[in-house]
Coordinates of C-alpha atoms (C1' of nucleotides) in Angstrom, one line a residue:
Chain A
M5 CA -18.8 29.4 17.4
T6 CA -15.6 30.7 18.6
E7 CA -12.9 31.9 16.8
P8 CA -10.7 29.1 15.1
R9 CA -6.9 29.3 16.1
W10 CA -5.6 29.7 12.9
L11 CA -1.8 28.4 12.3
N12 CA 0.9 30.1 13.8
A13 CA 4.0 30.9 12.1
D14 CA 5.8 27.9 12.4
E15 CA 3.1 25.7 12.2
R16 CA 2.9 26.9 8.9
R17 CA 6.2 26.5 7.7
A18 CA 5.6 22.7 9.1
W19 CA 2.1 22.1 7.6
L20 CA 3.5 23.8 4.5
A21 CA 6.5 21.9 3.9
L22 CA 5.2 18.9 4.7
L23 CA 2.4 19.1 1.8
S24 CA 4.7 20.0 -0.9
I25 CA 7.2 17.3 0.6
N26 CA 4.0 15.1 0.4
T27 CA 2.8 15.3 -3.4
L28 CA 7.1 16.2 -4.4
L29 CA 8.6 13.4 -2.6
P30 CA 6.7 10.6 -4.0
A31 CA 6.3 11.8 -7.4
A32 CA 10.0 11.6 -7.6
L33 CA 10.8 7.9 -6.1
D34 CA 7.8 7.0 -8.8
N35 CA 9.2 8.5 -11.3
Q36 CA 13.0 6.2 -10.6
L37 CA 11.2 3.5 -10.1
H38 CA 9.0 3.4 -12.7
T39 CA 12.0 4.0 -15.2
A40 CA 14.2 1.4 -13.6
G41 CA 11.0 -1.1 -14.1
K42 CA 7.5 0.2 -15.0
V43 CA 6.7 0.2 -10.9
S44 CA 4.8 2.6 -8.7
L45 CA 6.5 3.8 -5.4
F46 CA 3.0 1.3 -3.9
D47 CA 3.5 -1.6 -5.6
Y48 CA 7.5 -2.0 -4.5
N49 CA 6.3 -1.3 -0.9
V50 CA 3.5 -4.0 -1.7
M51 CA 6.6 -6.5 -2.6
A52 CA 8.9 -5.2 0.1
M53 CA 6.6 -6.0 3.3
L54 CA 6.1 -9.0 1.5
S55 CA 9.6 -9.9 1.4
E56 CA 10.6 -9.6 4.9
A57 CA 8.0 -11.2 6.2
E58 CA 8.5 -14.9 7.5
G59 CA 8.1 -17.5 4.2
R60 CA 7.5 -13.8 1.6
F61 CA 3.9 -14.4 2.7
L62 CA 1.3 -11.9 4.2
P63 CA -2.5 -12.1 4.9
M64 CA -3.8 -9.5 3.0
S65 CA -5.1 -7.4 5.9
Q66 CA -2.1 -7.8 7.2
L67 CA -0.4 -6.4 4.0
A68 CA -2.6 -3.2 3.9
A69 CA -2.0 -2.6 7.4
R70 CA 2.0 -2.6 6.9
T71 CA 1.3 -0.6 3.5
S72 CA -1.3 2.1 5.2
S73 CA -3.7 0.8 2.9
S74 CA -7.4 -0.3 2.3
L75 CA -8.4 -3.3 1.0
S76 CA -9.6 -2.4 -1.8
R77 CA -6.7 -0.2 -3.3
L78 CA -4.8 -3.3 -2.5
S79 CA -7.0 -6.0 -3.8
H80 CA -6.7 -4.0 -7.0
V81 CA -3.0 -3.8 -7.0
V82 CA -2.3 -7.4 -6.1
A83 CA -4.4 -8.6 -8.7
K84 CA -2.2 -6.7 -11.1
L85 CA 1.4 -7.7 -9.8
E86 CA -0.2 -11.0 -9.7
K87 CA -0.6 -10.8 -13.6
R88 CA 2.7 -10.2 -13.9
G89 CA 3.9 -13.3 -12.3
W90 CA 4.9 -12.4 -8.9
L91 CA 3.0 -12.5 -6.5
E92 CA 0.5 -15.2 -6.5
R93 CA -2.6 -15.4 -3.9
R94 CA -3.4 -18.3 -2.3
P95 CA -6.4 -19.3 0.3
H96 CA -5.4 -19.5 3.8
P97 CA -6.1 -23.2 5.2
R98 CA -7.1 -22.9 8.3
D99 CA -9.5 -19.8 8.0
A100 CA -11.6 -19.8 4.0
R101 CA -12.4 -16.3 4.4
V102 CA -8.3 -15.0 4.4
T103 CA -6.1 -15.2 1.1
T104 CA -2.4 -14.6 1.6
A105 CA -0.5 -12.9 -0.5
H106 CA 2.8 -14.9 -1.6
L107 CA 5.6 -13.4 -3.1
S108 CA 6.8 -15.6 -6.0
D109 CA 10.5 -16.0 -7.1
V110 CA 10.2 -14.1 -9.7
G111 CA 8.5 -11.3 -7.8
M112 CA 12.0 -11.5 -5.7
A113 CA 14.3 -11.8 -7.7
T114 CA 12.3 -8.5 -9.9
L115 CA 12.5 -6.6 -6.6
E116 CA 16.3 -7.4 -5.5
A117 CA 16.9 -5.4 -8.4
L118 CA 15.3 -2.6 -8.4
A119 CA 16.1 -2.3 -4.5
P120 CA 19.4 -0.6 -4.8
G121 CA 18.2 2.0 -6.9
H122 CA 15.4 2.7 -4.8
V123 CA 17.3 3.0 -1.7
E124 CA 19.8 5.7 -3.3
A125 CA 17.0 7.5 -5.0
V126 CA 16.3 7.5 -1.2
R127 CA 19.4 9.1 -0.2
T128 CA 19.7 11.4 -2.9
K129 CA 16.3 12.7 -3.0
F130 CA 15.6 13.0 1.3
L131 CA 18.2 11.5 3.3
D132 CA 21.4 13.2 1.4
A133 CA 19.6 16.5 2.9
L134 CA 19.3 15.8 6.7
T135 CA 22.1 15.4 9.8
E136 CA 22.4 12.8 11.5
R137 CA 19.8 14.8 14.4
D138 CA 17.7 15.8 11.6
V139 CA 16.8 11.8 10.8
N140 CA 16.6 10.9 14.1
D141 CA 14.3 14.1 15.4
L142 CA 12.3 13.1 12.2
A143 CA 11.8 9.4 13.2
R144 CA 10.9 10.7 16.9
I145 CA 8.1 13.5 15.2
G146 CA 7.3 11.3 12.2
E147 CA 6.2 8.5 14.9
K148 CA 4.0 10.9 16.6
I149 CA 2.3 12.2 13.8
V150 CA 1.4 8.3 12.7
A151 CA 0.3 7.0 16.5
R152 CA -1.7 10.5 16.1
L153 CA -3.5 9.5 12.2
D154 CA -3.8 5.3 14.0
D155 CA -2.5 4.7 17.2
D156 CA -2.3 1.4 16.8
H157 CA -0.2 1.5 13.4
W158 CA 2.8 -1.4 12.7
I159 CA 5.5 0.9 12.8
L160 CA 4.7 1.5 16.4
R161 CA 5.1 -1.8 17.3
E162 CA 8.1 -2.5 15.3
T163 CA 10.9 -1.4 17.8
E164 CA 8.7 -1.2 20.9
S165 CA 8.6 -4.0 24.1
R166 CA 5.4 -5.5 24.1
P167 CA 3.7 -5.9 27.3
Chain B
M26 CA 28.8 -2.0 -8.9
T27 CA 29.2 -1.4 -4.9
E28 CA 27.1 -2.8 -3.1
P29 CA 24.9 0.3 -2.1
R30 CA 24.4 1.9 1.6
W31 CA 20.8 0.3 3.2
L32 CA 19.0 2.0 6.0
N33 CA 20.5 1.9 9.2
A34 CA 18.3 2.0 12.1
D35 CA 17.1 5.4 13.4
E36 CA 17.1 6.0 8.3
R37 CA 14.3 3.4 8.3
R38 CA 12.5 4.7 10.5
A39 CA 12.2 8.0 9.7
W40 CA 11.2 7.0 6.2
L41 CA 8.5 4.5 7.2
A42 CA 7.1 7.4 9.1
L43 CA 7.4 9.5 6.4
L44 CA 5.6 6.8 3.9
S45 CA 3.0 6.3 6.5
I46 CA 2.1 9.9 7.0
N47 CA 2.1 10.4 3.1
T48 CA -1.0 8.1 2.8
L49 CA -2.9 8.3 5.8
L50 CA -2.5 12.1 6.3
P51 CA -4.1 13.3 3.2
A52 CA -6.6 10.6 3.2
A53 CA -8.0 12.0 7.5
L54 CA -7.8 15.6 5.8
D55 CA -9.2 14.9 2.0
N56 CA -12.1 12.5 4.6
Q57 CA -13.1 15.9 6.8
L58 CA -13.7 18.6 3.8
H59 CA -15.0 15.6 1.4
T60 CA -17.7 15.5 4.1
A61 CA -18.0 19.8 4.8
G62 CA -18.5 20.3 1.0
K63 CA -17.0 17.6 -1.5
V64 CA -14.0 19.1 -2.0
S65 CA -10.8 17.5 -2.0
L66 CA -7.3 18.6 -0.3
F67 CA -6.0 19.8 -3.7
D68 CA -9.2 21.6 -4.2
Y69 CA -8.9 23.5 -1.1
N70 CA -5.6 24.1 -1.3
V71 CA -5.9 25.9 -5.1
M72 CA -8.2 28.1 -3.7
A73 CA -6.6 28.8 -0.4
M74 CA -3.4 29.8 -3.0
L75 CA -5.5 32.2 -4.5
S76 CA -7.2 34.0 -1.6
E77 CA -3.5 34.6 -0.3
A78 CA -2.7 36.0 -3.6
E79 CA -2.5 39.9 -4.4
G80 CA -6.2 40.7 -6.5
R81 CA -6.8 37.1 -5.7
F82 CA -6.1 35.6 -9.0
L83 CA -2.0 34.0 -10.2
P84 CA -1.2 33.2 -13.3
M85 CA -1.5 28.8 -13.9
S86 CA 2.1 28.3 -13.6
Q87 CA 2.8 30.3 -10.4
L88 CA -0.6 28.4 -9.5
A89 CA 0.6 24.8 -10.0
A90 CA 4.1 26.1 -8.5
R91 CA 2.5 27.0 -5.4
T92 CA 0.5 23.7 -4.7
S93 CA 3.7 22.2 -6.4
S94 CA 1.9 20.3 -8.9
S95 CA 2.0 19.9 -12.8
L96 CA 0.4 22.1 -15.3
S97 CA -2.0 19.0 -16.7
R98 CA -3.4 18.3 -13.3
L99 CA -4.1 22.0 -12.4
S100 CA -5.8 22.5 -15.7
H101 CA -7.9 19.1 -15.4
V102 CA -9.5 20.7 -11.5
V103 CA -9.8 24.3 -12.7
A104 CA -11.5 23.0 -15.5
K105 CA -13.7 21.6 -12.5
L106 CA -13.5 24.2 -10.3
E107 CA -14.9 26.5 -12.7
K108 CA -18.1 24.5 -13.6
R109 CA -18.8 24.7 -10.0
G110 CA -18.4 28.3 -10.1
W111 CA -15.4 29.4 -7.7
L112 CA -13.6 30.4 -9.9
E113 CA -13.0 31.6 -13.8
R114 CA -9.9 32.2 -15.8
R115 CA -9.2 34.7 -17.6
P116 CA -6.5 35.9 -20.8
H117 CA -3.4 37.2 -20.0
P118 CA -4.2 41.3 -21.0
R119 CA 0.0 41.7 -22.1
D120 CA 0.6 37.8 -22.7
A121 CA -1.7 35.8 -24.7
R122 CA -0.2 32.7 -23.3
V123 CA -0.8 33.0 -20.0
T124 CA -4.2 32.2 -18.6
T125 CA -4.5 33.4 -15.0
A126 CA -7.0 32.2 -12.4
H127 CA -9.4 34.3 -10.4
L128 CA -11.0 33.0 -7.3
S129 CA -14.7 34.1 -7.8
D130 CA -17.1 36.1 -4.8
V131 CA -18.5 32.3 -4.0
G132 CA -15.2 30.7 -4.5
M133 CA -14.1 32.8 -1.7
A134 CA -17.8 32.3 0.4
T135 CA -17.2 28.7 0.2
L136 CA -13.1 29.1 0.9
E137 CA -14.2 31.0 3.9
A138 CA -17.5 28.6 5.2
L139 CA -14.6 25.6 4.8
A140 CA -11.7 27.3 6.6
P141 CA -12.3 26.3 10.0
G142 CA -13.1 23.3 9.7
H143 CA -10.2 22.6 7.8
V144 CA -7.3 24.6 10.2
E145 CA -9.2 22.2 13.1
A146 CA -8.6 19.3 11.0
V147 CA -4.6 20.1 10.4
R148 CA -4.8 20.7 14.2
T149 CA -6.1 17.5 15.5
K150 CA -5.1 14.9 12.7
F151 CA -1.4 16.4 13.0
L152 CA -0.3 19.5 14.9
D153 CA -1.4 18.6 18.4
A154 CA 0.6 15.6 18.5
L155 CA 3.6 17.6 18.6
T156 CA 5.3 20.4 21.0
E157 CA 6.2 23.4 20.0
R158 CA 9.7 22.5 20.2
D159 CA 8.8 19.4 17.6
V160 CA 6.8 21.7 15.4
N161 CA 9.7 24.4 14.7
D162 CA 12.3 21.0 14.1
L163 CA 9.9 20.0 12.0
A164 CA 9.7 23.6 9.8
R165 CA 13.3 23.2 9.7
I166 CA 13.7 19.2 8.9
G167 CA 10.8 19.8 6.4
E168 CA 12.0 22.8 4.4
K169 CA 15.7 20.7 4.0
I170 CA 14.1 18.6 2.0
V171 CA 11.7 20.3 0.2
A172 CA 14.8 21.9 -1.0
R173 CA 16.7 18.7 -2.0
L174 CA 13.5 17.9 -4.1
D175 CA 13.1 21.5 -5.5
D176 CA 15.6 24.0 -4.6
D177 CA 13.5 27.2 -5.6
H178 CA 10.7 26.2 -4.4
W179 CA 8.3 29.0 -3.3
I180 CA 7.9 27.9 0.6
L181 CA 11.6 28.2 0.8
R182 CA 11.0 32.4 -0.6
E183 CA 8.5 33.2 2.0
T184 CA 10.7 34.4 4.8
E185 CA 13.8 34.6 3.6
S186 CA 15.6 37.8 2.5
R187 CA 16.0 38.4 -1.1
P188 CA 19.9 39.4 -2.6
Chain C
dG27 C1' 10.0 40.3 -41.5
dT28 C1' 10.3 34.9 -41.3
dG29 C1' 12.1 30.7 -39.5
dC30 C1' 12.6 28.4 -35.7
dG31 C1' 12.5 27.3 -31.0
dT32 C1' 10.7 28.1 -26.1
dC33 C1' 6.8 28.6 -23.3
dA34 C1' 2.2 28.6 -21.8
dC35 C1' -0.8 25.6 -21.1
dT36 C1' -5.0 22.3 -22.7
dT37 C1' -6.5 17.6 -24.4
dG38 C1' -7.8 13.0 -24.1
dA39 C1' -6.4 8.3 -23.4
dA40 C1' -4.2 5.3 -20.3
dC41 C1' -4.1 4.0 -16.0
dG42 C1' -5.1 4.4 -11.0
dC43 C1' -7.6 4.9 -7.0
dT44 C1' -11.8 5.4 -3.7
dC45 C1' -16.6 4.2 -2.8
dA46 C1' -19.9 1.7 -2.1
dA47 C1' -21.9 -2.9 -3.1
dC48 C1' -21.5 -7.3 -2.6
dC49 C1' -20.2 -12.5 -1.0
dA50 C1' -18.7 -15.9 1.4
dC51 C1' -16.9 -17.4 5.8
dG52 C1' -16.8 -17.7 10.6
dC53 C1' -18.6 -17.3 15.3
dT54 C1' -21.9 -16.3 18.7
dC55 C1' -26.4 -17.1 21.0
dT56 C1' -29.8 -19.7 21.8
Chain D
dA10 C1' -29.3 -26.6 13.9
dG11 C1' -30.0 -21.8 12.5
dA12 C1' -30.6 -16.9 12.5
dG13 C1' -27.9 -12.9 12.8
dC14 C1' -23.5 -10.5 12.7
dG15 C1' -18.7 -9.4 12.5
dT16 C1' -14.9 -11.1 9.4
dG17 C1' -11.4 -10.3 5.0
dG18 C1' -12.0 -9.9 0.8
dT19 C1' -13.2 -8.7 -4.2
dT20 C1' -15.9 -6.2 -7.6
dG21 C1' -17.2 -2.5 -11.4
dA22 C1' -18.5 2.1 -11.6
dG23 C1' -16.9 7.0 -11.6
dC24 C1' -13.3 10.4 -10.8
dG25 C1' -8.7 11.8 -10.7
dT26 C1' -4.0 12.1 -12.1
dT27 C1' -0.5 11.0 -15.2
dC28 C1' 1.6 11.4 -19.7
dA29 C1' 2.1 12.3 -24.2
dA30 C1' 1.0 14.8 -28.3
dG31 C1' -0.7 19.0 -29.6
dT32 C1' -1.9 24.6 -30.3
dG33 C1' -0.9 29.1 -30.2
dA34 C1' 1.7 32.8 -28.6
dC35 C1' 6.9 35.3 -28.0
dG36 C1' 11.2 36.7 -29.3
dC37 C1' 15.3 35.7 -30.9
dA38 C1' 18.4 35.1 -35.1
dC39 C1' 19.1 36.5 -39.5

DNA sequence: GTGCGTCACTTGAACGCTCAACCACGCTCT
DNA sequence: AGAGCGTGGTTGAGCGTTCAAGTGACGCAC
């Protein structure tokens, strides 16, 4: 049983900052989205990911990967959004195990109505605090951390060349 | 109504990475703490902040600030930890409005038992992915973001010289 | 010294998330 | 063809968080 390596000053600063961001930033963005349209940040993201997909639909498991969520959490949320008429679930034609979530026209319209306020909030709460160089550094560092947590996370494949 | 400024490539990368980290990192650390001792990351942090305070106690509102949480959330959690015998609530002697949360000896012992595994997890899930320079950059950038979200957040006063 | 506004918290209900159990399907092996 | 295993997804219970409302206590004005 060897003595653990405690955090040095910079490590502690980085960790505490990340921890704070982690609770403050989602809260701030949730807040804006909730007052603008009774939607959580996660709800928004689910719809945004669908809106960017080919045909505006994705299998549940791929949608879960794109939102970094568990299938269980996603299932509950999709059920909620479906009740509001923003999404529709359909069985996959070739594989009866998979369900695909489709963004409806109403859902797309809702998303488009919410989008400007949301990106504006992302800017004012977060990006506006940073220089261009900071943003670049953060993207690089952030992706390293994501890779450590999930080495084939989809965001790592977005721009990368495939073999 | 002007056209909103959408995110450029780097901004999008930084934002998506932060969003993913935000869900994956707490989940990973929660997991480790929960299997090691039925404690959430937030529970741990509450106790850690108390352990570092003078006399191992803090008024609820200061503890809330140090954990970036609402007073309501903290109140519920402190009640839970108090039931486990790790904390104790006492009225403030001079101001009857304030309650102070005191870390008990049992709580301190629990924290010390959990700490090595926790910092190890912080390293393996997060810090080990980064170079020394990355850690430094992240600390700087992270603090800028925190400042934007809450301009007198306590972590910004830790090392800074006071007027 | 009596209102009256504010501060520091607490509470309960509604909602969201996690975890474990479950079901249905497809694939592989024999 | 059928047994067994892995995959994709759903469900319900339990717990955690948020939100709005409520309770005292302090402090300032007059």
